[in-house]
Amino acid sequence: MSTPQSAPLLEVRHLRVEFPTRRGVLTAVDDINLTIAPGEVLGVVGESGAGKSLTGAAIIGLLEPPGRIAAGEILLNGRRIDNLSYEEMRKVRGREIGAIFQDPLTSLNPLYSIGRQIIETIMTHLPVTESEARDRAIALLNEVGIPAAEKRIDHYPHQFSGGMRQRVVISLALAAQPKLIIADEPTTALDVSIQAQIISLLKKLCREHGTAVMLVTHDMGVIAETADRVAVMYSGRIAEIGPVHDVIHNPQHPYTVGLMGSIPSIGQDVERLPQIEGAMPRLNAIPQGCAFNPRCTKVFDRCRTERPDLMDAGATRASCWLHAKNKEAVHG
Amino acid sequence: MLAFVIRRLLQSVLVMLAVAFIAFSLFNFVGDPVSLMLPPEATQQDREEVRKTLGLDQPFYVQFKVFITNALQGNFGISLRLGRPVSALLAERLPATLELAFAAALIGLFIGIPMGVYTALKRESWISRALLTTSLIGVSLPNFLIGIFLILIFAVWLGWLPSFGRGDVTQIGFWTTGLLTVTGIKALVLPSITLSFYPVTLIMRLVRSEMLEVLRTDYIKFARARGLTNRSVHFGHALKNTLVPVITITGLQLGGVIAFAIVTETVFQWPGMGLLFIQAVQFADIPVMAAYLCLIGFIFVVINLIVDMLYFVVDPRLRVERPGGGGH
């Protein structure tokens, strides 16, 4: 069991996100349960469309309509935030939960200097004067490694490179000292050489500030380097969740096993990488029972009729009937 | 930026030369001025003489040079119909048209932009749908019809506003303004609303579609994720990003409104340049037509220059030179 002893910072219970369409309701995220402890880095991995970004968007209350939270609860420091009004939730965003998006080139408003955007964020959330906010902004830019911050603060986004812009975005996410940051593919749009810098910067800053991170990515390498725990998502559900070391080296869910097997490693001399046959089901054609059953190598009868919840599986928790003998399904 | 301004100024000079050339060609293509000026029974010798005194025997480029030189000094000759200097006629009429056009453009901006923002933010509300439907009428109904309807309702039935003319005007230097008297302002209301119908609907639809586009961008999503207030997100971040196309269209519309105020001025008997021009066309009053053409060309060029300068004010990507460094 990896549930931290301290009270969780963020707790997501039975979250379901739906998209009503003309041809019925699509369930994009179904029955997600996860917790993040203060200062912890939780990685969320999965293929495109597994619902990882939507889970993040649901937590900060920025699901694009018509997407909506259909069921479940989201608690931040024990307080429910999924049912807040737009205005109340606005005060949570930035102040208590920061966000970093995928593309730093488009995350900043091109018409305002980066200083103005940081200052505006600080002043929206904290009771400071403009000059105090400016000093803080310069300190933040220094902290994220922008050289000559006093001068660069008045520059516009187009005057920065992609990596520098992502540093600015990180400083914006940290501007009002949130306790949690949702980082949605923060390095995907960057050069490989820059990715490592940004990841180590994010890790360092969050450790120093005691900020917890929900790191959404499809890059297992990033997760292995950064996260304390990892949640593997498949078809809108959590397939497996546990300490990052155990999930990587001793995966319990057949999907995670397949996922880990498909990662090439140096020194491993194989003709072809193993791959999982088939593709993730479309949202309107999720099979009965376990969503992974048509692709699973260890499928048996129960998988085709009954959907497994997360259950203890060795050092991790997996939603797979193979582990049913350990204990009956427990939520957690 | 300076290089840009100089380049644009040079382009403007070229455009003005082209316009002047077309205006000048009017003299040669729309009938022979000599036969217009002389009685039919004049002899061939009389003709040659007049031709010589007018400089029409000179080669074409010399004539064009004289035309340009005179035009630069504001001398466009004498109106054939009214027998007065064309420049004086235009100067008399210009304030009326400009006041009308600017009033219409201001209405366009101050009604069009808020309506555009509203319809973009409250896409589903019935007010938005109603505005959009009405705006289609605004785009498709001809100007004179709207003018006549307005006259019918507000001048004939209700009797609130005058149906024609400019009311009492005040002379300030060479400028006559109707903005300082009650009758002048009342007289301005109907024609400026008529003239603004098209710009209002155009700007509204433009702002709406631009806003919808901008609201989908990542930086708006990120601004929301930073917890900025709706007011700041919508007006500080979104609206400002729609301004470049709005400035362009407003500039072109202002030029268009000045140039094509002809119909509205005719409907309301507004003593502006458009009315002067339409009368000049009826009488084949070539000097007035040529001068009007040059003036409208000049106004368009000036507006476009101002629009280009405004881009620099709005968009820093044009304003600041890229620094050499800035790597990781």
Coordinates of N, CA and C in Angstrom, one line a residue, chain A residues 233-330:
Chain A
M233 N -3.6 5.1 -16.9 CA -5.0 5.2 -17.3 C -5.2 4.4 -18.7
Y234 N -6.4 3.8 -18.7 CA -6.7 3.1 -20.0 C -8.2 3.3 -20.2
S235 N -8.6 3.9 -21.3 CA -10.0 4.0 -21.7 C -10.8 4.7 -20.6
G236 N -10.3 5.7 -20.0 CA -11.1 6.5 -19.0 C -11.0 6.0 -17.6
R237 N -10.3 4.9 -17.4 CA -10.2 4.4 -16.1 C -8.8 4.2 -15.6
I238 N -8.6 4.1 -14.3 CA -7.2 3.8 -13.9 C -7.0 2.3 -13.9
A239 N -6.0 1.9 -14.7 CA -5.7 0.4 -14.8 C -4.8 0.0 -13.6
E240 N -3.9 0.9 -13.3 CA -3.0 0.5 -12.2 C -2.5 1.8 -11.5
I241 N -2.3 1.8 -10.2 CA -1.7 2.9 -9.5 C -0.8 2.4 -8.4
G242 N 0.3 3.1 -8.3 CA 1.2 2.7 -7.2 C 2.5 3.4 -7.3
P243 N 3.4 3.1 -6.4 CA 4.8 3.7 -6.4 C 5.4 3.5 -7.7
V244 N 6.1 4.6 -8.2 CA 6.6 4.5 -9.6 C 7.6 3.4 -9.8
H245 N 8.4 3.0 -8.8 CA 9.4 2.0 -8.9 C 8.7 0.6 -9.1
D246 N 7.6 0.4 -8.4 CA 6.9 -0.9 -8.4 C 6.2 -1.0 -9.7
V247 N 5.5 0.1 -10.2 CA 4.7 0.0 -11.4 C 5.6 -0.3 -12.6
I248 N 6.8 0.3 -12.6 CA 7.7 0.2 -13.7 C 8.4 -1.2 -13.7
H249 N 8.8 -1.6 -12.5 CA 9.6 -2.8 -12.5 C 8.8 -4.1 -12.2
N250 N 7.6 -3.9 -11.6 CA 6.8 -5.1 -11.3 C 5.4 -4.8 -11.5
P251 N 5.0 -4.5 -12.8 CA 3.6 -4.1 -13.1 C 2.7 -5.3 -12.9
Q252 N 1.5 -5.0 -12.4 CA 0.5 -6.1 -12.1 C -0.6 -6.2 -13.1
H253 N -0.9 -5.1 -13.7 CA -2.0 -5.1 -14.7 C -1.5 -5.5 -16.1
P254 N -2.1 -6.4 -16.8 CA -1.6 -6.8 -18.1 C -1.3 -5.6 -19.0
Y255 N -2.1 -4.6 -19.0 CA -1.9 -3.4 -19.8 C -0.6 -2.7 -19.4
T256 N -0.3 -2.6 -18.1 CA 0.9 -1.9 -17.7 C 2.1 -2.8 -18.1
V257 N 1.9 -4.1 -18.0 CA 3.0 -5.0 -18.4 C 3.3 -4.8 -19.9
G258 N 2.3 -4.7 -20.7 CA 2.5 -4.5 -22.1 C 3.1 -3.2 -22.4
L259 N 2.7 -2.1 -21.6 CA 3.2 -0.8 -21.8 C 4.7 -0.8 -21.5
M260 N 5.1 -1.4 -20.4 CA 6.5 -1.4 -19.9 C 7.3 -2.2 -20.9
G261 N 6.7 -3.3 -21.4 CA 7.5 -4.1 -22.4 C 7.8 -3.4 -23.7
S262 N 7.0 -2.4 -24.0 CA 7.1 -1.7 -25.3 C 8.1 -0.5 -25.2
I263 N 8.7 -0.3 -24.0 CA 9.7 0.8 -23.9 C 11.1 0.2 -24.2
P264 N 11.8 0.8 -25.2 CA 13.1 0.3 -25.6 C 14.1 0.7 -24.5
S265 N 15.0 -0.2 -24.2 CA 16.0 0.2 -23.2 C 17.4 -0.1 -23.8
I266 N 18.4 0.8 -23.4 CA 19.7 0.6 -23.9 C 20.3 -0.7 -23.4
G267 N 21.0 -1.4 -24.3 CA 21.6 -2.7 -23.9 C 20.7 -3.9 -24.2
Q268 N 19.5 -3.6 -24.5 CA 18.5 -4.6 -24.8 C 18.5 -4.8 -26.3
D269 N 18.9 -6.0 -26.7 CA 19.1 -6.2 -28.2 C 18.0 -7.0 -28.7
V270 N 17.0 -6.4 -29.2 CA 15.8 -7.2 -29.8 C 15.5 -6.6 -31.1
E271 N 15.0 -7.6 -32.0 CA 14.6 -7.2 -33.4 C 13.5 -6.3 -33.3
R272 N 12.4 -6.7 -32.7 CA 11.2 -6.0 -32.6 C 10.8 -5.7 -31.1
L273 N 10.3 -4.6 -30.8 CA 9.8 -4.3 -29.5 C 8.4 -5.0 -29.4
P274 N 8.2 -5.7 -28.2 CA 6.8 -6.2 -28.1 C 5.8 -5.1 -28.1
Q275 N 4.6 -5.4 -28.6 CA 3.6 -4.4 -28.7 C 2.2 -5.0 -28.2
I276 N 1.3 -4.2 -27.8 CA 0.0 -4.7 -27.4 C -0.8 -4.7 -28.7
E277 N -1.4 -5.9 -29.0 CA -2.2 -6.0 -30.2 C -3.5 -5.1 -30.1
G278 N -3.9 -4.6 -31.2 CA -5.2 -3.8 -31.2 C -5.0 -2.4 -30.8
A279 N -6.1 -1.7 -30.6 CA -6.0 -0.3 -30.2 C -7.0 0.0 -29.1
M280 N -6.9 1.1 -28.4 CA -7.8 1.4 -27.3 C -9.2 1.6 -27.9
P281 N -10.2 1.1 -27.2 CA -11.6 1.2 -27.8 C -12.0 2.7 -27.9
R282 N -12.9 2.9 -28.9 CA -13.4 4.3 -29.0 C -14.4 4.5 -27.8
L283 N -14.7 5.7 -27.5 CA -15.6 6.0 -26.4 C -17.0 5.4 -26.5
N284 N -17.4 5.3 -27.8 CA -18.8 4.8 -27.9 C -18.8 3.3 -28.1
A285 N -17.7 2.7 -28.0 CA -17.6 1.2 -28.1 C -16.8 0.5 -27.1
I286 N -16.9 1.0 -25.8 CA -16.1 0.4 -24.8 C -16.8 -1.0 -24.5
P287 N -15.9 -2.0 -24.5 CA -16.5 -3.4 -24.3 C -17.1 -3.6 -22.9
Q288 N -18.0 -4.5 -22.8 CA -18.5 -4.9 -21.5 C -17.4 -5.4 -20.6
G289 N -17.6 -5.4 -19.3 CA -16.5 -5.9 -18.4 C -15.3 -5.0 -18.4
C290 N -14.2 -5.6 -18.3 CA -12.9 -4.9 -18.3 C -12.7 -4.3 -19.7
A291 N -12.4 -3.0 -19.8 CA -12.3 -2.3 -21.1 C -11.1 -2.9 -21.9
F292 N -10.1 -3.5 -21.2 CA -8.9 -4.0 -21.8 C -9.1 -5.4 -22.4
N293 N -10.2 -6.1 -22.0 CA -10.3 -7.5 -22.3 C -10.1 -8.0 -23.7
P294 N -10.5 -7.2 -24.8 CA -10.2 -7.7 -26.1 C -8.7 -7.8 -26.5
R295 N -7.9 -7.0 -25.8 CA -6.5 -7.0 -26.1 C -5.6 -7.8 -25.1
C296 N -6.3 -8.2 -24.0 CA -5.6 -8.8 -22.9 C -5.1 -10.2 -23.3
T297 N -3.9 -10.6 -22.9 CA -3.4 -11.9 -23.2 C -3.9 -12.9 -22.1
K298 N -4.3 -12.4 -21.0 CA -4.6 -13.3 -19.8 C -6.1 -13.2 -19.6
V299 N -6.9 -12.9 -20.6 CA -8.3 -12.7 -20.4 C -9.0 -14.0 -20.0
F300 N -10.0 -13.9 -19.1 CA -10.8 -15.1 -18.8 C -12.3 -14.6 -18.7
D301 N -13.2 -15.5 -18.4 CA -14.6 -15.2 -18.5 C -15.1 -14.0 -17.7
R302 N -14.6 -13.9 -16.5 CA -15.1 -12.8 -15.7 C -14.8 -11.5 -16.2
C303 N -13.6 -11.4 -17.0 CA -13.2 -10.1 -17.5 C -14.2 -9.6 -18.6
R304 N -15.0 -10.5 -19.2 CA -15.9 -10.1 -20.3 C -17.2 -9.7 -19.8
T305 N -17.5 -10.0 -18.5 CA -18.8 -9.6 -18.0 C -18.8 -8.6 -16.9
E306 N -17.8 -8.6 -16.1 CA -17.8 -7.8 -14.9 C -16.7 -6.8 -15.0
R307 N -16.9 -5.6 -14.6 CA -15.8 -4.6 -14.6 C -15.1 -4.6 -13.3
P308 N -13.7 -4.8 -13.3 CA -13.0 -4.8 -12.1 C -12.7 -3.4 -11.6
D309 N -12.8 -3.2 -10.3 CA -12.3 -2.0 -9.6 C -10.9 -2.1 -9.2
L310 N -10.3 -1.0 -8.7 CA -8.9 -1.1 -8.2 C -8.9 -2.1 -7.0
M311 N -7.9 -3.0 -7.0 CA -7.8 -3.8 -5.9 C -6.3 -4.0 -5.6
D312 N -5.9 -4.4 -4.4 CA -4.5 -4.6 -4.0 C -3.9 -5.7 -4.9
A313 N -2.7 -5.3 -5.4 CA -2.0 -6.3 -6.3 C -0.5 -6.1 -6.0
G314 N 0.0 -6.9 -5.1 CA 1.4 -6.7 -4.7 C 1.6 -5.3 -4.1
A315 N 2.6 -4.6 -4.6 CA 3.0 -3.3 -4.1 C 2.1 -2.2 -4.7
T316 N 1.3 -2.6 -5.7 CA 0.5 -1.5 -6.4 C -1.0 -2.0 -6.2
R317 N -1.8 -1.1 -6.8 CA -3.2 -1.5 -6.9 C -3.6 -1.5 -8.4
A318 N -4.3 -2.6 -8.8 CA -4.6 -2.7 -10.2 C -6.1 -3.1 -10.4
S319 N -6.7 -2.6 -11.4 CA -8.1 -3.0 -11.7 C -8.1 -4.2 -12.6
C320 N -7.9 -5.4 -12.1 CA -7.7 -6.6 -12.9 C -8.2 -7.8 -12.0
W321 N -9.0 -8.6 -12.7 CA -9.6 -9.7 -11.9 C -8.5 -10.8 -11.6
L322 N -7.3 -10.7 -12.2 CA -6.3 -11.6 -11.8 C -5.9 -11.5 -10.4
H323 N -6.2 -10.4 -9.8 CA -5.8 -10.1 -8.4 C -7.0 -10.3 -7.4
A324 N -8.1 -10.7 -8.0 CA -9.3 -10.8 -7.2 C -9.2 -11.7 -5.9
K325 N -8.3 -12.7 -6.1 CA -8.2 -13.6 -5.0 C -7.6 -13.0 -3.7
N326 N -6.8 -11.9 -4.0 CA -6.2 -11.2 -2.9 C -7.2 -10.6 -1.9
K327 N -8.1 -9.9 -2.5 CA -9.1 -9.2 -1.7 C -10.3 -8.9 -2.6
E328 N -11.4 -8.7 -2.1 CA -12.5 -8.3 -3.0 C -12.3 -6.8 -3.3
A329 N -12.9 -6.3 -4.3 CA -12.7 -4.9 -4.8 C -12.8 -3.9 -3.6
V330 N -11.8 -3.1 -3.5 CA -11.9 -2.0 -2.4 C -11.6 -0.7 -3.1

